[in-house]
Coordinates of C-alpha atoms and ligand atoms in Angstrom, one line a residue:
X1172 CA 61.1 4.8 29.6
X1173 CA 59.8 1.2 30.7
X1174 CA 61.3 -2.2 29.1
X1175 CA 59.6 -5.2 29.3
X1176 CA 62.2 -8.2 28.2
X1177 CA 60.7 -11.4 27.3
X1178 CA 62.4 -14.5 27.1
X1179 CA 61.5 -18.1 26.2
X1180 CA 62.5 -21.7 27.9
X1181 CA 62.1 -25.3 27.3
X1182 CA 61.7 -25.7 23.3
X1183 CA 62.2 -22.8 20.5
X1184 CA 59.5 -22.0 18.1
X1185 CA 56.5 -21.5 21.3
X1186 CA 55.4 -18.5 19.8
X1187 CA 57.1 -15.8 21.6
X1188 CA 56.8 -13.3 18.6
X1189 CA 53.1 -13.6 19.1
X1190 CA 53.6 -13.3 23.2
X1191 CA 55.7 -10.1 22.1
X1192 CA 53.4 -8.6 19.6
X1193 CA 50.0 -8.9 22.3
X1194 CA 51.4 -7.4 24.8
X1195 CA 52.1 -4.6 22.8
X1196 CA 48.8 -5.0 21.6
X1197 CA 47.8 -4.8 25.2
X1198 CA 49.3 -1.5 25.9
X1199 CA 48.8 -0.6 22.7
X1200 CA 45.2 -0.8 23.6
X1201 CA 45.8 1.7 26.8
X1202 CA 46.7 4.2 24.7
X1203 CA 50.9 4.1 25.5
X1204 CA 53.3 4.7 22.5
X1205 CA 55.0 1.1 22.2
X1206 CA 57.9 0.1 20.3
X1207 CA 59.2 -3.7 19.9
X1208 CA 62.5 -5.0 19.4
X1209 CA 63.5 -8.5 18.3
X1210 CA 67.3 -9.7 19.3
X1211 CA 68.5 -12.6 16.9
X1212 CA 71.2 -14.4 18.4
X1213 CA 72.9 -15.8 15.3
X1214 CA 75.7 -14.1 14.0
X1215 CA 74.2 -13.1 10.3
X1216 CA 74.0 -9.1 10.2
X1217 CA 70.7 -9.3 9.0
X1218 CA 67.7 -11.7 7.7
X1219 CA 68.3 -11.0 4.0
X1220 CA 70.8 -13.7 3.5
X1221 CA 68.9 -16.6 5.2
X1222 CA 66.8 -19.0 3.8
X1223 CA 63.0 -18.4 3.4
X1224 CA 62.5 -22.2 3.5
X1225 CA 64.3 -22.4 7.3
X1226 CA 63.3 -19.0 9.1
X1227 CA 60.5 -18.2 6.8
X1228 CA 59.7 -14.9 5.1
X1229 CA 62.1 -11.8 5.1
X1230 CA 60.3 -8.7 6.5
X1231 CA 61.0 -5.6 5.2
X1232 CA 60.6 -2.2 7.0
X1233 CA 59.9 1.3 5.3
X1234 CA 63.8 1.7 5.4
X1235 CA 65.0 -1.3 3.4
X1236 CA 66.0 -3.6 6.1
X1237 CA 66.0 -7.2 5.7
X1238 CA 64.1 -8.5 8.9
X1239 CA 63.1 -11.4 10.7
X1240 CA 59.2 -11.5 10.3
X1241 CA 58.3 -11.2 13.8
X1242 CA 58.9 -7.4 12.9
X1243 CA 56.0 -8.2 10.9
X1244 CA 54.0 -9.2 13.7
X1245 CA 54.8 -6.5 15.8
X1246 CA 53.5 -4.1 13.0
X1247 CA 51.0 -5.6 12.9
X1248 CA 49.7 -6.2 16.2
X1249 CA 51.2 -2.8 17.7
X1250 CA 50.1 -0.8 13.8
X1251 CA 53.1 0.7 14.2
X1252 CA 56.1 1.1 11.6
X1253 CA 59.7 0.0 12.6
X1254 CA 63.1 0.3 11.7
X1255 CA 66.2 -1.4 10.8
X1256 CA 67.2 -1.2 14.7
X1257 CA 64.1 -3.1 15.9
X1258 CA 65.9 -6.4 14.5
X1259 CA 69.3 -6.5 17.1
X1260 CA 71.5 -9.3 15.9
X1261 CA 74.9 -11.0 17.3
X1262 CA 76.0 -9.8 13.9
X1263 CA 75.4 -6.2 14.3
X1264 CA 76.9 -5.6 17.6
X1265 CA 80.4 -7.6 17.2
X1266 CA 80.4 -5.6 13.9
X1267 CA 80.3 -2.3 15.3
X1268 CA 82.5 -3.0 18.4
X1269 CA 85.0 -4.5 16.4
X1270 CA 84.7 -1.3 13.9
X1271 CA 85.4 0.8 16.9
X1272 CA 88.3 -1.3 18.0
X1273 CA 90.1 -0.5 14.9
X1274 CA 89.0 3.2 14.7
X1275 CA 90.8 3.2 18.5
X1276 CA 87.2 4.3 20.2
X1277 CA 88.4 1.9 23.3
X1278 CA 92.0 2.9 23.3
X1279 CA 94.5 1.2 25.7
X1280 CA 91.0 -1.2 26.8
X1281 CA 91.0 -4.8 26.3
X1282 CA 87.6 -5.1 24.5
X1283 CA 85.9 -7.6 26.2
X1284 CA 82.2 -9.3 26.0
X1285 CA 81.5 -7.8 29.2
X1286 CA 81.3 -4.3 29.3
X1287 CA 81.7 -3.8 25.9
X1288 CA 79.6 -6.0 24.4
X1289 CA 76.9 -5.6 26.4
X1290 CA 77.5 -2.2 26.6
X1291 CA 77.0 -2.2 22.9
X1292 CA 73.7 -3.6 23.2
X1293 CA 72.2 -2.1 25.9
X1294 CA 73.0 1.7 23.6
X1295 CA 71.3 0.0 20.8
X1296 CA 68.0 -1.1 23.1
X1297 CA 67.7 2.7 24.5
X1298 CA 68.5 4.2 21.0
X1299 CA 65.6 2.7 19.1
X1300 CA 63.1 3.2 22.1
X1301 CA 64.4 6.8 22.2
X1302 CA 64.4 7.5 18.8
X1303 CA 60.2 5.9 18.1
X1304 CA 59.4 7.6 21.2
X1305 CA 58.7 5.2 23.1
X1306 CA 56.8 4.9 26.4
X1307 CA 57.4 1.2 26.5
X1308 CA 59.9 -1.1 24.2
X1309 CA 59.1 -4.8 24.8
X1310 CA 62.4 -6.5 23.9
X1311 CA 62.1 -10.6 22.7
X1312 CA 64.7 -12.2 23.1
X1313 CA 65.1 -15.7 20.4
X1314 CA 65.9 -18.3 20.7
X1315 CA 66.2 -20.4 24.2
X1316 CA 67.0 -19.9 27.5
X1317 CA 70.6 -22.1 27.8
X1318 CA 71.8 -21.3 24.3
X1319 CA 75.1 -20.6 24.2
X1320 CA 74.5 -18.0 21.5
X1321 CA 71.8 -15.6 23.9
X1322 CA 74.3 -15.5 27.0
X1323 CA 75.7 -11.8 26.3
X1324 CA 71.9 -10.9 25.7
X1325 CA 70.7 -12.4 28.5
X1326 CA 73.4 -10.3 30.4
X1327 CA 72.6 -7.2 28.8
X1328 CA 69.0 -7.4 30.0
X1329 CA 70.0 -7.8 33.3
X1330 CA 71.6 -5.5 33.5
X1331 CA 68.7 -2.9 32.5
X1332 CA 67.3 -3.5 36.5
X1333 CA 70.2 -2.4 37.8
X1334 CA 70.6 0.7 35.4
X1335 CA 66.9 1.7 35.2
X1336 CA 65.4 0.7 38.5
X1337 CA 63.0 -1.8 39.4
X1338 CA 59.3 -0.3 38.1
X1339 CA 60.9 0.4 34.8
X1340 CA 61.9 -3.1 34.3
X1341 CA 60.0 -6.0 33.4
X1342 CA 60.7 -10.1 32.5
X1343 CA 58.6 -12.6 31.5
X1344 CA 59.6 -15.8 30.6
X1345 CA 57.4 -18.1 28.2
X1346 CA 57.6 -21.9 28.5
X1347 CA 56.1 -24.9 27.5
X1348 CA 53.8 -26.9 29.4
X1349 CA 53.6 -30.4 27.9
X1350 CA 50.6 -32.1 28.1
X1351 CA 50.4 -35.8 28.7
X1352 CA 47.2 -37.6 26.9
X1353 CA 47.6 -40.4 28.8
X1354 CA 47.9 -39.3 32.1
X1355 CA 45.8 -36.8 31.3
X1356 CA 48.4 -34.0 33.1
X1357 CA 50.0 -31.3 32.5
X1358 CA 53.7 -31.6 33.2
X1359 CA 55.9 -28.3 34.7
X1360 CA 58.9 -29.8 35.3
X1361 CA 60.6 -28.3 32.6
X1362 CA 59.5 -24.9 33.4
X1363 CA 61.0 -25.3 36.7
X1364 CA 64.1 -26.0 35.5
X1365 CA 64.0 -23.3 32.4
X1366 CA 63.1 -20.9 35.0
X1367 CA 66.5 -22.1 37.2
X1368 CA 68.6 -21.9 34.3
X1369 CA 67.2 -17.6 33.9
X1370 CA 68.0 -17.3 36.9
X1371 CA 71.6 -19.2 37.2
X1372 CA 72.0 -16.4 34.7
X1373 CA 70.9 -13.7 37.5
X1374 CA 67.1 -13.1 36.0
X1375 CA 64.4 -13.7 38.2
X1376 CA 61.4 -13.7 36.1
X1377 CA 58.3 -11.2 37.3
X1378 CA 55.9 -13.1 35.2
X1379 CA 55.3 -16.6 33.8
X1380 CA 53.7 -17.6 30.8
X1381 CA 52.3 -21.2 29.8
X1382 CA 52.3 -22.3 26.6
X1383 CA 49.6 -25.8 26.0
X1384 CA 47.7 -27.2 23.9
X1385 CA 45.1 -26.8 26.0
X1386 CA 44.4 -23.5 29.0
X1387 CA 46.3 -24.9 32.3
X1388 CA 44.3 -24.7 35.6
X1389 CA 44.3 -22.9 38.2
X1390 CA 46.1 -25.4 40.6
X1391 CA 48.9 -25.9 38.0
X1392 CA 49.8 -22.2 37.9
X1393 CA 49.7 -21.9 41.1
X1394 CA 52.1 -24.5 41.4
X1395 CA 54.1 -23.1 38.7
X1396 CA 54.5 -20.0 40.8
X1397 CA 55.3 -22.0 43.9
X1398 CA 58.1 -24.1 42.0
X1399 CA 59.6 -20.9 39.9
X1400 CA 59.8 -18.3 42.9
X1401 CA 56.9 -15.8 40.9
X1402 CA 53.0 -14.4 43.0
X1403 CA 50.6 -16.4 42.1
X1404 CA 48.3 -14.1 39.6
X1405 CA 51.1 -13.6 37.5
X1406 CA 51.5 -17.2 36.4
X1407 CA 49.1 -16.8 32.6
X1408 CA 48.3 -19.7 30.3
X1409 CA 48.1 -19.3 26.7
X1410 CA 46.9 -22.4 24.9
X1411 CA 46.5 -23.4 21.6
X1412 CA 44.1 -21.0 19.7
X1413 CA 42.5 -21.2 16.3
X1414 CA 43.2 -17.5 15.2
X1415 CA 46.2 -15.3 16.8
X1416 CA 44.5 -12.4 16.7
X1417 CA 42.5 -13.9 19.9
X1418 CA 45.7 -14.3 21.8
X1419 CA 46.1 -10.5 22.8
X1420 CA 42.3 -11.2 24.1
X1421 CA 42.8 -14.3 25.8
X1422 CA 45.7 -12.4 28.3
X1423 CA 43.8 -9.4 29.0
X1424 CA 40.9 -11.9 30.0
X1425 CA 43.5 -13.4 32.9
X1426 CA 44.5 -10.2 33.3
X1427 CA 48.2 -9.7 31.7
X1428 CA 47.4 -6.0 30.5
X1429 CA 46.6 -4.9 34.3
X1430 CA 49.4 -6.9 35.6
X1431 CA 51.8 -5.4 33.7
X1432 CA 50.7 -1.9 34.4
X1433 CA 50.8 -2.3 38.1
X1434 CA 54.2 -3.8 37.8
X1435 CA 55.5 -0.9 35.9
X1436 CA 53.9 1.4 37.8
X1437 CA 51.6 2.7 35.5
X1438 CA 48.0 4.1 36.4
X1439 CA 45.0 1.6 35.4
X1440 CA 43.9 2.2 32.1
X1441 CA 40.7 0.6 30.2
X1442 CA 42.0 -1.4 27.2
X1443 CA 40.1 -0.1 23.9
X1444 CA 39.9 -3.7 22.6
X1445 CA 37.0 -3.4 20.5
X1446 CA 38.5 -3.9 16.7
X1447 CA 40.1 -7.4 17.9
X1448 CA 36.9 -8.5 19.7
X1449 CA 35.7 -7.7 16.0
X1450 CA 38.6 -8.7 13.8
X1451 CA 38.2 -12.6 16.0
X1452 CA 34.3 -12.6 15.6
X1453 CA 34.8 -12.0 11.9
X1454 CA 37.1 -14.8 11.6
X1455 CA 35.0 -17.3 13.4
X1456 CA 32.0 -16.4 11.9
X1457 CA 32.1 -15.7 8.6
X1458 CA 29.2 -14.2 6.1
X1459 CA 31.2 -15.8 3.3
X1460 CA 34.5 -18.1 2.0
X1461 CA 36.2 -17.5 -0.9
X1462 CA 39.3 -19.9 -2.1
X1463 CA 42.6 -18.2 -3.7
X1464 CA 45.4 -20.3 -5.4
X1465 CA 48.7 -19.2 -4.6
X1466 CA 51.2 -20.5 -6.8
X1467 CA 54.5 -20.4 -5.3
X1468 CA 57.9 -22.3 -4.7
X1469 CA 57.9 -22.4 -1.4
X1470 CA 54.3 -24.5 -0.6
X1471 CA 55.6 -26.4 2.2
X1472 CA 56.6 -23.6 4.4
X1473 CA 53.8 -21.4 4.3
X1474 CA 55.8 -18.9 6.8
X1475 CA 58.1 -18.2 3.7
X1476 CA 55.0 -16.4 2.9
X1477 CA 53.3 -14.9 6.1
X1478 CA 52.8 -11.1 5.4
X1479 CA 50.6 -12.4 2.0
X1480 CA 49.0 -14.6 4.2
X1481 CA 48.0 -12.1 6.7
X1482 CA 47.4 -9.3 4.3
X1483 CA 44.9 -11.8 2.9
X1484 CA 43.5 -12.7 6.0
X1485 CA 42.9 -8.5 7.0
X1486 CA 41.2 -8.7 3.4
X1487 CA 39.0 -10.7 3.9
X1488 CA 38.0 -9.2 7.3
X1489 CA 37.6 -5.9 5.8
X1490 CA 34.9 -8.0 3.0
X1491 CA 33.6 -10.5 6.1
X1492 CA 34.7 -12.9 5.1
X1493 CA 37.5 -16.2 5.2
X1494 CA 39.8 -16.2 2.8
X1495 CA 41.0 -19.9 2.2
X1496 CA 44.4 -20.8 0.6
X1497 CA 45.4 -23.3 -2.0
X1498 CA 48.8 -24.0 -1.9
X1499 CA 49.4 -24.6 -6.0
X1500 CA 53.1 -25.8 -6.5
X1501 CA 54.4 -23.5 -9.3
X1502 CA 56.9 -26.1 -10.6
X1503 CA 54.0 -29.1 -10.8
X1504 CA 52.9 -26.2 -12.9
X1505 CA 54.8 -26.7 -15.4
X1506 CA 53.9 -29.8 -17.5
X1507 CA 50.4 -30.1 -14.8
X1508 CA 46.8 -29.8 -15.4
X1509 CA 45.8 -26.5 -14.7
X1510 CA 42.3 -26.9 -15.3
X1511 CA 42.6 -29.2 -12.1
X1512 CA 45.1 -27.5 -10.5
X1513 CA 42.2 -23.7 -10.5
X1514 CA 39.4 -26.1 -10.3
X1515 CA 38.4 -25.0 -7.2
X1516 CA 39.2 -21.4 -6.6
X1517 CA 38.3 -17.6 -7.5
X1518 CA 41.1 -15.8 -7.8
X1519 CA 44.8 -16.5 -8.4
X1520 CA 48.0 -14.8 -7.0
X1521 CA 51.6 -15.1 -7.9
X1522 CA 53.8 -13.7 -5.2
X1523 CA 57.4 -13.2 -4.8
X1524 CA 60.2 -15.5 -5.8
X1525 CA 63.7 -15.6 -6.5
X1526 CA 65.1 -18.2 -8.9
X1527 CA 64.1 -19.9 -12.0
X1528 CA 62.7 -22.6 -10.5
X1529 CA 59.1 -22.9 -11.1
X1530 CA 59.0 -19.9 -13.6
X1531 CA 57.7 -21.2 -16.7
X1532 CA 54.7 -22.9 -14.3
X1533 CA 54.4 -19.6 -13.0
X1534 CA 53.9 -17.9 -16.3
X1535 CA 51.1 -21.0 -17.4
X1536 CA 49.5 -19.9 -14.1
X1537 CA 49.0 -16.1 -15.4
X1538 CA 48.3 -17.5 -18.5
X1539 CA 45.3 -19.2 -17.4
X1540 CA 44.2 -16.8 -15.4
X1541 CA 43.9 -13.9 -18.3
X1542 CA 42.3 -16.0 -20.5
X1543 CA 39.5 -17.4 -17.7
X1544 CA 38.9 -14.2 -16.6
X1545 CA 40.0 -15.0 -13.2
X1546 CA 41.3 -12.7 -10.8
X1547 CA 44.7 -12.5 -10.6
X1548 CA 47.1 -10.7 -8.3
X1549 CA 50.5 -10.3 -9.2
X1550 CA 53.0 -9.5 -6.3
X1551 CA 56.5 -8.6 -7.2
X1552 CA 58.3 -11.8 -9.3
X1553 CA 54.5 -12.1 -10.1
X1554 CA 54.2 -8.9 -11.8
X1555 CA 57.2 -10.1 -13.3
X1556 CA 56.1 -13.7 -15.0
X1557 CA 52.9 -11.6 -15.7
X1558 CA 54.6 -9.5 -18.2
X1559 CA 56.9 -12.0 -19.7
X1560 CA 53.5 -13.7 -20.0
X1561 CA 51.7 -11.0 -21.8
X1562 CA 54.9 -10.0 -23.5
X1563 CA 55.1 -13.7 -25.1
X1564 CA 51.8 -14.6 -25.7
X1565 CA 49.4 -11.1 -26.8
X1566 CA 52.2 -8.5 -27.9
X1567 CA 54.1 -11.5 -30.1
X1568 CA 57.6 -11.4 -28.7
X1569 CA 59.0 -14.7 -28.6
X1570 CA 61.1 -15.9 -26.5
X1571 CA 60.6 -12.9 -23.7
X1572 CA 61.8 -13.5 -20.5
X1573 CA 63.9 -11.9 -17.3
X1574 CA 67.5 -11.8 -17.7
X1575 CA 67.2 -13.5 -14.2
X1576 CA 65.8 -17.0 -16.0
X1577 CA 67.4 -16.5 -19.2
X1578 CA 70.5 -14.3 -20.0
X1579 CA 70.6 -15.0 -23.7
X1580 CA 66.4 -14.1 -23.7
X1581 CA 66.0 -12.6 -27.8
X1582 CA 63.7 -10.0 -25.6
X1583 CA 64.5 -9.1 -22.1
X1584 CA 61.2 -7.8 -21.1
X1585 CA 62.7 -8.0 -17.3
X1586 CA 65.8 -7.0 -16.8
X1587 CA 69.0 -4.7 -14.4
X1588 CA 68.8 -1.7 -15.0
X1589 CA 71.9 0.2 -15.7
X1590 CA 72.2 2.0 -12.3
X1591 CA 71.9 -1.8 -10.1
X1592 CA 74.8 -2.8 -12.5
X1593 CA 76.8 0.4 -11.0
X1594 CA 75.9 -0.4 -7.4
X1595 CA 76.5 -4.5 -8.1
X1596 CA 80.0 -4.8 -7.6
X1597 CA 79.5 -2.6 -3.9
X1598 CA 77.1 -5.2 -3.1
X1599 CA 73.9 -3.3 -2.6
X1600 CA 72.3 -4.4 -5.6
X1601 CA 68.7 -4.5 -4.0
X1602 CA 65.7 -1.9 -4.2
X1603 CA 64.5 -2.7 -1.1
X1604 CA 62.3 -0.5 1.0
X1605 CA 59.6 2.5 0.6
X1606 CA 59.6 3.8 -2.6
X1607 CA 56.6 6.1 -4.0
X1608 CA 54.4 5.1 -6.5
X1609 CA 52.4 7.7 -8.8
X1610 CA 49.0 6.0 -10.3
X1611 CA 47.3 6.8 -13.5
X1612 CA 43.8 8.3 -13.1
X1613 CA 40.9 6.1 -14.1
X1614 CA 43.1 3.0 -13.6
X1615 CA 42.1 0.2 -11.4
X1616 CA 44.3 0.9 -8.9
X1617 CA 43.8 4.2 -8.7
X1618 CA 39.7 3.3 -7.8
X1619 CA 41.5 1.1 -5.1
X1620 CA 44.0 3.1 -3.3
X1621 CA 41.6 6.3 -4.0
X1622 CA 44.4 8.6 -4.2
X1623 CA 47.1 9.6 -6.7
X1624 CA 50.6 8.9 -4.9
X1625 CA 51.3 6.0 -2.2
X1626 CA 54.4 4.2 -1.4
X1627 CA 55.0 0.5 -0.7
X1628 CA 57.8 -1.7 0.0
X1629 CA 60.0 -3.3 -2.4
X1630 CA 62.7 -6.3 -2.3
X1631 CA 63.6 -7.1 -5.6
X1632 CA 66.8 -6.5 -8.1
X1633 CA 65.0 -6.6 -11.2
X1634 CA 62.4 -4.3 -13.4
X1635 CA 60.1 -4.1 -16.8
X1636 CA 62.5 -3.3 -19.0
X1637 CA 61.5 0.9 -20.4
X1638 CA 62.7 -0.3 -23.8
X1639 CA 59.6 -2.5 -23.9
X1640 CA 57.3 -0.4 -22.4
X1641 CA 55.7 1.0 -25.3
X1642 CA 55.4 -1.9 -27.4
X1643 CA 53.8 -3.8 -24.7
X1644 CA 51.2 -0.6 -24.1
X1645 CA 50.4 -0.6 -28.0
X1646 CA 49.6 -4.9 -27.4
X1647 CA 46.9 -3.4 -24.3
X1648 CA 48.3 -3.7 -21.6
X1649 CA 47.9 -1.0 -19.1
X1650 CA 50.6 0.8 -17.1
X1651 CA 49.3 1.8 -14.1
X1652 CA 51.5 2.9 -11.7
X1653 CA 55.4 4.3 -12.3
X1654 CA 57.9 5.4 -9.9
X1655 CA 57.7 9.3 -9.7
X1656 CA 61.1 11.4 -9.9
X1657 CA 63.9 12.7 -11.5
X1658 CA 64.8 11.3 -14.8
X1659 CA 67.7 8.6 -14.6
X1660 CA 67.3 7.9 -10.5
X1661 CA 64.7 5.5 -11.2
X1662 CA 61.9 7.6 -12.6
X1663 CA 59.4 5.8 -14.8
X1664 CA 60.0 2.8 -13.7
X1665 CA 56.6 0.8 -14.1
X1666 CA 55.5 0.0 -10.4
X1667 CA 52.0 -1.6 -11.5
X1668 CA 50.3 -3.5 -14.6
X1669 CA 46.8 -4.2 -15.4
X1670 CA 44.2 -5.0 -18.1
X1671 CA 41.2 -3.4 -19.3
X1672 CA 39.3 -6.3 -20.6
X1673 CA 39.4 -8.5 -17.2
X1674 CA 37.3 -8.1 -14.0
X1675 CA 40.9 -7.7 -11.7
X1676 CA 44.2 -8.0 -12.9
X1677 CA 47.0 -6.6 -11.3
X1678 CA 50.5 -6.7 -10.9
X1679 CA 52.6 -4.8 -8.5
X1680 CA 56.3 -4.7 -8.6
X1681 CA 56.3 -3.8 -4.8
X1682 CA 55.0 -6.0 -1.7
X1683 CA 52.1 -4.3 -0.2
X1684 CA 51.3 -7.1 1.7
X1685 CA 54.5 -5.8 4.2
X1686 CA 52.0 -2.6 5.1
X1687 CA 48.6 -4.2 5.6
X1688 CA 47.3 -4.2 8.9
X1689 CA 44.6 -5.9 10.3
X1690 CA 42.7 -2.8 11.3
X1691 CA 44.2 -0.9 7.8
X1692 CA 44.4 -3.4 4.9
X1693 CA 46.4 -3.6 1.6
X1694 CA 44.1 -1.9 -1.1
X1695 CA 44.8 -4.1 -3.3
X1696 CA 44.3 -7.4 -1.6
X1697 CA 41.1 -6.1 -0.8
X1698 CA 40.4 -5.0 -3.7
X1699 CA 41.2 -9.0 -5.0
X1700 CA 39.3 -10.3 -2.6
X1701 CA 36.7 -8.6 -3.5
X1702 CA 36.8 -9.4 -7.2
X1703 CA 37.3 -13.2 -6.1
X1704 CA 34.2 -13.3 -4.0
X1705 CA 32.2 -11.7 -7.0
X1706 CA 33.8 -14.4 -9.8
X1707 CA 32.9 -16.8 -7.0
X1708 CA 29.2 -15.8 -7.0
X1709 CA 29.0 -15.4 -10.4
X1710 CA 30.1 -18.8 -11.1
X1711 CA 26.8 -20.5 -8.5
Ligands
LIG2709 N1 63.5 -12.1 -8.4 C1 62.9 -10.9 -8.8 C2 63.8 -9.7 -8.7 O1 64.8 -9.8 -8.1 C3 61.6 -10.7 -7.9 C4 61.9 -10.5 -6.4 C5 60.7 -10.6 -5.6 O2 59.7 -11.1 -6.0 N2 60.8 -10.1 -4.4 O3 63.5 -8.6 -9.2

């Protein structure tokens, strides 16, 4: 097993999730089974609790953990799927040694940072790699060389060299390298000095990499390698860049990939590179452009929302062609002109939420978007406000809502089911996770997924209420999808809406958008951006 460990100096936030994901990509692209884990220095257990609007979007893997979405990246850069221990957090590893403390696992010990801490995290490192069978686990690192918070991490990865030898280890340290307009230079002072701090910590970094605005010359990096004790070719710049999926690219160009093999001791492989040569051509060059309103809560931080956004952007490679967003404020929504608000777009999506803010705009938003004939994509909370919408306004139920947004609702069309209320006072009220789906034949989203049974990933506490169900099928609208099983654990629960009478509408009480991959897209975001490319034409 080789580990590659990659930290990050100067300022947070450089991208090394990205760094992370493309050199998985890298050896992805030699044809080695790769695994990456992220370490989260803060002491939450877990993602789940944080919120979207300061870390961005929760990730969810296939086994219902609540992740920090550079999982998300890695999955999709490496196409592979992870686990709950591919997010390692402060929180985690005190839990379990305290845990074994009081079981009396370290008997007659005093249980101290070092070794058991570190002990503790090094175990967790080598399980996950072992368990994925994996050739090579690249381990991140967050946060910032010099936090308080990383020491015991920092230790633990040192320690790997000493424990696994030399070619089976591998750091690389990513910095920033500010560039001054005026002067016109590019300053590396501070990588110096974020290299000294690694290594006042005992880690002598094998490679450098230079985050810019702009790619760093030759004379810089080598002075970079000069100042920060590393050979000169393995000093790599990675400036700013229009699309990440040219990042991977840009490094193998300066030769990362082959650099890294030799380090490890690997034999030279030729990269298969070919579907991101074609995934970045796509991007930049474009057959077609097609604009999609997403009307959310969370508009100002559109990381809240980065798996959509991706699973979007792999859609619209898959039809050729760029997929522009419109950020549509769900609570201007409200009281707003939506006339002006869809003017300019050709499709609509409502996607996940939590809270009542923004609701009723939300529910407008469908509104509109039934009655125009304009695709609309309903993800999660979106499926949701779609059939409080429907519910309200075509089957005559006043007053219909989500239990969530009104508890008192005359018609609950949303609502707990009685099982979540069991499991609520445990504290595990979520469905989170892969759950299968079983599609109706004939449907639309049976002609998009092309097959009978799939599973996605869900997050979400409530569900269309089965009381309603049938009433709401007499008013026409269309169950599509229902959670397959045994009667009372969940079965029949409805997983996806549509209508007849409308080029594409769909709602999906899951979040597909956690599986698509660039080189395997979501179904049905293809499918909907598709449908918006044809309302577009249709409308010149
Ligand atoms: N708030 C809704 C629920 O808990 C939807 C959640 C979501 O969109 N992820 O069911």
């Amino acid at each position: 097993m080789k580990y590659v460990f990659v930290t990050g100096g100067v300022v947070s936030s450089l991208g090394k999730g990205i760094l992370t994901s493309s050199l998985g990509a890298l050896l992805r692209a030699r044809g080695y089974r790769v695994t990456a884990i992220k370490i989260d220095p803060y002491v939450n257990v877990d993602a789940g609790t944080m919120r979207p609007y300061e870390h961005g979007e929760v990730f969810v893997t296939g086994d219902g953990a609540e992740t920090d979405l550079d999982i998300g990246h890695y999955e999709r850069f490496l196409d592979v799927d992870l686990s709950r221990g591919n997010n390692l957090t402060t929180g985690q590893v005190y839990l379990s040694v305290i845990q074994k403390e009081r079981r009396g696992e370290y008997l007659s010990q005093t249980v101290q940072v070092i070794p058991h801490i570190t002990d503790e995290i090094k175990e967790r490192i080598r399980k996950v790699a072992r368990e994925q069978e994996a050739e090579i686990a690249v381990v991140e690192v967050g946060g910032t060389v010099g936090d308080i918070e990383s020491l015991p991490f920092l230790e633990a990865i040192r320690q790997f060299r000493f424990d696994e030898g030399e070619e089976n280890t591998l750091y690389l340290h990513l910095t920033l390298v500010p560039y001054l307009e005026t002067s016109e230079e590019f300053k590396t002072k501070p990588t110096q000095h974020s290299v000294a701090t690694l290594r006042g910590v005992g880690i002598q970094p094998d490679m450098v990499v230079l985050r810019s605005v702009k790619p760093v010359p030759e004379e810089v990096r080598k002075k970079v390698a000069l100042f920060t004790n590393v050979r000169p070719g393995h000093v790599f710049s990675s400036p700013n860049v229009e699309h990440l999926y040219e990042v991977p690219l840009l490094l193998e160009e300066q030769g990362l990939g082959r650099a890294v093999e030799r380090a490890l001791g690997l034999e030279a492989v030729f990269p298969n590179l070919t579907f991101w040569q074609e995934a970045v051509r796509v991007l930049k060059h474009p057959e077609r452009t097609v604009r999609i309103a997403i009307a959310g809560k969370y508009v100002k931080m559109p990381d809240a929302y980065l798996s959509l956004l991706e699973a979007l952007k792999h859609a619209g490679i898959k039809n050729r062609a760029r997929v522009e967003v419109k950020w549509v404020d769900a609570e201007g929504l409200e009281n707003g002109d939506l006339e002006e608000a869809f003017r300019d777009v050709s499709g609509i999506l409502v996607p996940g939420g939590f809270g009542v803010r923004g609701i009723e705009g939300k529910i407008r938003a469908v509104q509109f978007a039934r009655e125009r004939k304009i695709p609309f994509l309903g993800i999660c909370l979106g499926l949701q406000v779609a059939v409080i919408e429907f519910a309200r306004n075509v089957a005559g139920l006043k007053g219909a809502n989500s239990t969530e947004f009104d508890p008192y609702t005359p018609h609950p069309v949303i609502d707990l089911m009685p099982e979540q209320l069991e499991v609520e006072g445990l504290g595990g009220t979520m469905r989170l996770g892969d759950w299968p789906m079983r599609i109706q034949e004939g449907t639309l989203l049976h002609r998009l997924y092309g097959k009978g049974e799939v599973k996605e990933r869900h997050r979400h506490r409530y569900e269309v209420n089965p009381a309603y169900v049938e009433a709401l099928e007499r008013a026409g609208l269309t169950v599509s999808g229902v959670t397959p099983g045994m009667a009372g654990r969940g079965a029949g629960l409805v997983e996806a809406i549509e209508l007849r009478d409308h080029p594409f509408f769909l709602g999906l009480q899951s979040h597909p958008e956690f599986k698509s991959r660039p080189m395997r897209p979501s179904p049905p975001f293809v499918g909907f951006v598709e449908a918006a490319l044809a309302h577009e034409a249709s409308l010149r």
